[in-house]
């Protein structure tokens, strides 16, 4: 369902286990200088977006104004909104700007700023299950693994939709599965592995006819698709499609906000009431969301990213990463690689029968790339921290890697 865990991630978890066995809470304060040294050391061990060598992540160097805004709001807690009416207003404005961008209706729509795509997807299915009191979810095989968590937590049964040769969900499978047991239908605008966009207008018609909620996961594609230029209008994927009832979009991916920041938009604001619980001792009588205490710095940071960039800023940023993606595709093809699907976004998968060997080889030389299992391939997410120079250097290293591990394995996306 999603990109294989990187060799880096595997190495790191082993290291952190060893360290935790040795460390205990100090008896006496260690002092600011020792603390600074320790944090500096840990920071050096972490990968740094600014070096432009990370091609396996959907996050990037956030906008500086967003980082600053986040620092200013470290104590705000929208779990108790009465104490921070200013941040609550910023949340409303963020939701309103995004409803406008994603074609929400003029009246009655709503949304929440959350911690990311996982929380947004779980929350959307939670609302749908409670509203319908049904037990099945119809979702594509390409759905992010956060949906597996949602299915498990909410005890819902999946009805899997197969993919076509371009990695998009097959409409006929929705027709087959959507019915009186369906609690929710899921479609993806920008899949994690391939960046594919499902045929959401057609899926929307099926959901609307059956009167079931349709949740669109645009965690990655949400800040790309509206800003694509020069290829004609992008396919409709958002609340413009009448059947779509909720949409997840992540400011901390292509939105240029720091982690954590996700947004869940709702066609009907009152959908939240299906998951509301009484919160009598807080400033609001009801709470409707998964978390209690909320890092509301995310709200301020998202507000800062949205307003500092505006439509123009996002358009420019998308044009830039798409140009770099084109260079990567051309460079890869010159090395004998073939794309699994023609990229529609800043994400490329090249067929390769042993991607983990290439990934590990690249990792040892300081490059973070990822791999996918179906179809077997090397995956590159070209995020805003990439530059023409780092793409050229990446291709040089890739050339060496491919002499040892030549490409092959042109498997199909369709399963
Ligand atoms: N929906 C889609 C389409 C996603 O791609 C992701 C995450 C999610 C939902 C879940 O979002 P959160 O992680 O914000 O909860 N996609 C990336 C992935 O799983 C997340 C990621 C980001 C992974 C940075 C690694 C990394 O370095 O691959």
XYZ file of C-alpha atoms and ligand atoms in Angstrom:
443
model
C 0.000 0.000 0.000
C 2.740 2.480 0.579
C 6.430 3.080 0.109
C 8.687 0.480 1.751
C 10.421 1.588 4.997
C 13.780 3.068 4.128
C 17.070 1.500 5.119
C 17.703 4.727 7.052
C 14.527 4.253 9.107
C 15.487 0.670 9.918
C 18.987 1.656 11.038
C 17.692 4.474 13.179
C 15.149 2.483 15.149
C 17.862 -0.007 16.159
C 20.093 2.854 17.343
C 17.407 4.562 19.405
C 16.638 1.311 21.243
C 20.287 0.966 22.295
C 20.432 4.545 23.492
C 17.265 4.319 25.569
C 18.707 1.367 27.509
C 21.554 3.578 28.801
C 19.859 6.870 29.570
C 18.088 7.865 32.771
C 16.681 11.186 33.961
C 19.627 13.225 35.337
C 19.607 13.817 39.110
C 20.799 17.377 38.675
C 20.103 19.827 35.831
C 22.671 19.413 33.064
C 22.934 23.144 32.355
C 22.346 25.090 29.138
C 25.771 24.507 27.571
C 25.633 20.708 27.898
C 22.062 20.758 26.652
C 23.017 22.874 23.662
C 25.816 20.453 22.751
C 23.584 17.410 23.027
C 20.839 18.965 20.919
C 23.336 20.177 18.363
C 24.736 16.668 18.087
C 21.270 15.145 17.615
C 20.430 17.831 15.073
C 23.572 16.961 13.099
C 22.552 13.306 13.010
C 19.184 14.231 11.494
C 18.872 14.721 7.782
C 18.627 18.333 6.733
C 16.281 19.403 3.945
C 18.477 22.387 3.137
C 21.159 20.129 1.636
C 18.649 19.123 -1.042
C 19.496 15.402 -0.836
C 16.134 14.149 0.440
C 14.021 12.625 -2.360
C 12.077 10.104 -0.304
C 9.983 12.468 1.805
C 6.771 14.385 1.215
C 7.859 17.119 3.624
C 10.230 20.001 2.995
C 11.910 23.059 4.420
C 8.934 25.118 5.661
C 8.383 28.735 4.711
C 10.371 30.978 7.138
C 7.271 32.983 8.069
C 5.534 29.750 9.027
C 8.433 28.699 11.268
C 8.345 32.073 12.976
C 4.575 31.928 13.457
C 4.875 28.455 14.945
C 7.374 29.718 17.565
C 5.096 32.602 18.518
C 2.205 30.221 19.347
C 3.917 27.411 21.265
C 1.561 27.666 24.252
C -1.774 28.088 22.465
C -4.023 25.048 22.888
C -7.120 24.823 20.754
C -8.226 21.839 22.802
C -9.631 24.590 25.020
C -10.640 27.201 22.428
C -12.165 29.670 24.919
C -8.658 30.430 26.173
C -7.333 31.278 22.736
C -10.001 33.083 20.718
C -7.309 34.658 18.530
C -5.959 31.274 17.424
C -9.521 29.977 17.052
C -10.169 32.840 14.647
C -7.004 31.979 12.714
C -8.259 28.388 12.425
C -11.572 29.631 11.012
C -9.707 31.761 8.484
C -7.440 28.869 7.443
C -10.491 26.640 6.957
C -12.276 29.402 5.073
C -9.323 30.074 2.713
C -9.016 26.358 1.992
C -12.767 25.898 1.477
C -12.504 28.669 -1.079
C -9.484 27.080 -2.791
C -11.125 23.640 -2.837
C -14.519 24.880 -4.072
C -16.503 24.403 -0.877
C -20.118 25.624 -0.903
C -20.732 29.233 0.149
C -22.793 28.192 3.192
C -22.765 25.361 5.686
C -19.255 24.008 5.080
C -16.598 23.684 7.779
C -13.386 21.999 8.761
C -10.631 21.488 11.299
C -6.884 22.003 11.418
C -5.404 18.684 12.586
C -2.006 17.037 12.872
C -1.792 15.551 9.379
C -3.287 13.183 6.846
C -3.544 10.258 9.252
C -5.697 12.144 11.723
C -7.798 13.658 8.921
C -8.449 10.260 7.304
C -9.300 8.571 10.610
C -11.595 11.445 11.589
C -13.409 11.419 8.232
C -14.135 7.688 8.492
C -15.141 8.047 12.137
C -17.718 10.698 11.178
C -18.977 8.600 8.251
C -19.328 5.454 10.344
C -21.240 7.241 13.093
C -23.494 9.082 10.651
C -24.388 5.992 8.604
C -24.120 3.310 11.330
C -22.754 0.996 8.626
C -19.702 -1.233 8.496
C -17.962 -1.205 5.113
C -15.504 1.166 3.451
C -14.905 1.035 -0.299
C -11.349 2.196 -0.953
C -8.602 1.843 -3.559
C -5.630 -0.477 -3.128
C -3.495 2.651 -3.410
C -4.959 4.184 -0.219
C -2.381 5.309 2.337
C -1.788 2.982 5.296
C -3.491 5.490 7.602
C -6.738 3.940 6.320
C -5.628 0.556 7.685
C -5.371 2.226 11.087
C -8.830 3.742 10.654
C -10.333 0.382 9.614
C -8.807 -1.306 12.633
C -9.715 1.392 15.155
C -13.277 1.777 13.878
C -13.776 -1.934 13.176
C -14.752 -1.303 9.590
C -14.472 -3.845 6.776
C -12.590 -2.871 3.611
C -13.893 -3.494 0.111
C -10.802 -3.035 -2.015
C -10.935 -1.317 -5.380
C -8.338 -2.451 -7.935
C -6.124 -0.066 -9.863
C -5.842 0.507 -13.596
C -2.550 0.579 -15.494
C -1.989 4.215 -14.465
C -2.428 3.473 -10.761
C -5.943 4.978 -10.568
C -8.879 3.348 -8.810
C -11.158 1.416 -11.180
C -14.633 2.927 -11.354
C -16.343 -0.402 -12.044
C -15.174 -1.734 -8.662
C -16.861 1.165 -6.878
C -20.048 0.266 -8.780
C -19.669 -3.277 -7.594
C -19.082 -2.562 -3.895
C -20.985 0.619 -3.028
C -24.377 -0.261 -1.531
C -26.510 -0.430 1.580
C -23.597 -1.631 3.760
C -21.280 1.218 2.741
C -20.301 3.632 5.517
C -17.852 5.576 3.325
C -16.199 5.676 -0.058
C -12.570 6.818 -0.337
C -10.742 8.264 -3.336
C -7.194 9.610 -3.549
C -5.951 12.764 -5.261
C -2.217 12.136 -5.406
C -1.413 8.622 -4.227
C 1.546 8.158 -1.905
C 3.366 5.721 -4.154
C 2.678 7.005 -7.689
C 1.056 10.422 -7.373
C -1.984 9.140 -9.297
C -5.331 10.962 -9.170
C -8.452 8.777 -9.040
C -11.401 9.558 -11.374
C -13.195 11.493 -8.647
C -16.113 12.935 -10.721
C -17.191 9.392 -11.684
C -16.684 8.063 -8.147
C -18.609 11.109 -6.869
C -21.617 10.217 -9.025
C -21.692 6.675 -7.626
C -21.435 7.909 -4.019
C -24.083 10.558 -4.576
C -26.538 8.114 -6.122
C -26.043 5.715 -3.222
C -26.185 8.644 -0.757
C -22.985 7.642 1.017
C -20.139 9.902 2.187
C -17.163 10.243 -0.165
C -13.872 11.214 1.460
C -11.042 12.406 -0.781
C -7.485 12.012 0.483
C -5.658 14.942 -1.101
C -3.023 15.019 1.659
C -0.283 15.247 -0.952
C -2.083 16.396 -4.114
C -4.120 19.133 -2.452
C -1.359 21.713 -2.604
C -0.272 20.648 -6.108
C -3.355 20.116 -8.280
C -4.935 23.591 -7.887
C -1.683 25.221 -8.943
C -0.806 23.208 -12.054
C -0.480 25.414 -15.093
C -0.170 24.925 -18.818
C -1.761 21.475 -19.069
C -5.378 22.629 -19.273
C -7.649 22.613 -16.218
C -6.691 19.938 -13.654
C -9.173 17.096 -13.188
C -11.922 17.939 -10.698
C -10.989 16.282 -7.410
C -12.312 18.464 -4.600
C -15.611 19.806 -3.204
C -16.430 20.994 -6.727
C -17.509 17.386 -7.289
C -21.005 17.251 -5.755
C -20.612 13.781 -4.191
C -17.461 14.683 -2.234
C -18.364 15.198 1.426
C -14.899 15.593 2.976
C -11.345 16.298 1.879
C -7.995 15.835 3.626
C -5.146 18.149 2.664
C -1.765 18.520 4.361
C -0.149 21.931 4.786
C 2.952 20.110 6.101
C 3.517 18.423 2.746
C 3.368 20.723 -0.305
C 1.739 23.531 1.736
C 5.130 24.686 3.096
C 4.038 24.610 6.748
C 6.147 22.891 9.426
C 5.019 19.509 10.805
C 2.489 18.785 12.137
C -0.295 20.345 10.071
C -3.229 18.683 8.355
C -6.674 19.961 7.435
C -10.008 18.146 7.138
C -12.627 20.057 5.139
C -16.311 19.168 5.461
C -19.093 19.938 2.991
C -21.524 19.942 5.942
C -20.142 21.542 9.071
C -22.558 19.551 11.248
C -20.859 16.279 10.210
C -18.582 16.926 13.224
C -21.513 16.482 15.605
C -21.575 12.720 14.937
C -18.280 12.374 16.842
C -18.893 15.047 19.505
C -18.506 14.255 23.180
C -19.387 16.402 26.193
C -16.445 18.397 27.547
C -18.163 20.060 30.505
C -15.161 21.548 32.317
C -13.677 23.152 29.205
C -14.606 26.444 27.608
C -16.768 24.729 24.986
C -19.543 22.304 26.004
C -18.611 19.740 23.325
C -15.382 18.514 21.760
C -15.427 16.860 18.349
C -12.058 15.543 17.339
C -9.599 12.777 18.067
C -7.121 14.830 20.092
C -7.636 16.744 23.305
C -4.786 19.174 23.734
C -3.867 20.476 20.309
C -0.563 21.999 19.169
C -2.195 25.108 17.860
C 1.105 26.471 16.632
C 0.128 24.431 13.534
C -2.788 26.763 12.950
C -0.652 29.900 13.104
C 2.046 28.298 10.966
C -0.456 27.192 8.330
C -2.019 30.651 8.332
C 1.422 32.182 7.832
C 2.352 29.805 4.973
C -0.956 30.337 3.161
C -0.881 34.100 3.399
C 2.863 34.545 2.800
C 2.709 32.510 -0.410
C -0.773 33.132 -1.755
C -1.912 31.607 -5.043
C 1.014 33.214 -6.885
C 3.613 31.843 -4.491
C 2.202 28.302 -4.643
C 1.956 28.460 -8.459
C 5.583 29.519 -8.712
C 6.704 26.806 -6.302
C 4.783 24.099 -8.173
C 6.112 25.226 -11.558
C 9.629 25.005 -10.122
C 9.318 21.474 -8.722
C 7.592 20.284 -11.906
C 10.471 21.609 -13.968
C 12.910 19.715 -11.717
C 10.720 16.608 -12.023
C 10.930 16.878 -15.828
C 14.734 17.094 -15.589
C 14.790 14.029 -13.371
C 12.562 12.063 -15.776
C 14.681 13.049 -18.793
C 17.908 12.303 -16.934
C 16.568 8.962 -15.697
C 15.400 7.977 -19.172
C 18.863 8.824 -20.524
C 20.199 6.276 -17.999
C 17.840 3.632 -19.369
C 15.129 3.968 -16.722
C 11.429 3.971 -17.598
C 8.684 5.672 -15.595
C 6.015 3.377 -14.121
C 3.339 5.953 -15.021
C 3.711 9.381 -16.669
C 4.107 11.728 -13.674
C 1.277 14.223 -13.185
C 2.898 15.705 -10.101
C 6.307 16.127 -8.524
C 6.627 12.413 -7.878
C 8.349 9.906 -10.171
C 8.597 6.128 -10.010
C 11.045 4.356 -12.310
C 10.725 0.627 -12.882
C 13.505 -1.325 -11.215
C 13.539 -4.939 -10.148
C 15.769 -4.392 -7.126
C 15.001 -0.868 -5.892
C 16.105 -1.553 -2.309
C 19.666 -2.324 -3.504
C 19.801 1.035 -5.298
C 18.173 2.790 -2.342
C 20.768 1.359 0.063
C 23.652 2.199 -2.276
C 22.393 5.782 -2.575
C 21.852 6.034 1.184
C 25.468 5.099 1.821
C 26.420 8.077 -0.369
C 24.126 10.499 1.447
C 21.003 10.386 -0.746
C 17.532 9.637 0.512
C 15.413 7.948 -2.164
C 12.560 5.536 -1.614
C 11.236 2.381 -3.195
C 7.853 0.929 -4.034
C 6.851 -2.705 -4.209
C 4.030 -2.732 -6.722
C 5.151 -2.095 -9.385
C 8.697 -2.662 -8.184
C 10.438 0.664 -8.587
C 12.532 3.566 -7.371
C 10.494 6.483 -6.074
C 11.518 10.137 -6.023
C 9.468 12.953 -4.513
C 10.830 16.228 -5.887
C 10.113 18.642 -3.056
C 10.856 22.380 -2.884
C 14.239 21.805 -1.207
C 15.520 20.167 -4.435
C 17.571 22.354 -6.804
C 18.872 21.955 -10.371
C 22.283 21.204 -8.882
C 21.064 18.521 -6.470
C 18.991 16.882 -9.230
C 22.106 16.751 -11.472
C 24.195 15.299 -8.638
C 21.441 12.803 -7.848
C 21.493 11.647 -11.479
C 25.290 11.265 -11.414
C 25.069 9.053 -8.345
C 22.170 7.159 -9.840
C 24.251 6.459 -12.930
C 26.926 4.797 -10.779
C 24.283 2.862 -8.834
C 22.704 1.591 -12.038
C 25.997 0.227 -13.378
C 25.957 -2.115 -10.358
C 22.213 -2.684 -10.237
C 20.830 -2.276 -13.753
C 17.109 -1.563 -14.138
C 14.528 -4.137 -15.157
C 11.246 -5.529 -13.924
C 8.685 -3.512 -15.855
C 5.760 -4.844 -13.817
C 2.285 -3.412 -14.270
C 0.545 -1.129 -11.776
C -2.764 -2.908 -12.262
C -3.090 -5.719 -9.704
N -2.464 10.376 2.706
C -1.488 10.348 1.789
C -1.857 10.330 0.330
C -0.145 10.351 2.193
O 0.826 10.296 1.277
C 0.148 10.370 3.573
C 1.554 10.363 4.095
C -0.925 10.402 4.490
C -2.212 10.403 4.023
C -0.672 10.453 5.968
O -0.214 11.700 6.301
P 0.570 12.017 7.651
O 1.871 11.289 7.566
O 0.684 13.485 7.601
O -0.279 11.553 8.772
N 2.568 10.167 3.203
C 3.947 9.993 3.536
C 4.259 8.507 3.575
O 3.675 7.774 4.384
C 4.376 10.599 4.842
C 5.837 10.757 4.970
C 6.390 12.009 5.046
C 6.703 9.677 5.054
C 7.740 12.193 5.188
C 8.068 9.846 5.183
C 8.596 11.100 5.250
O 9.936 11.280 5.399
O 5.074 8.079 2.772
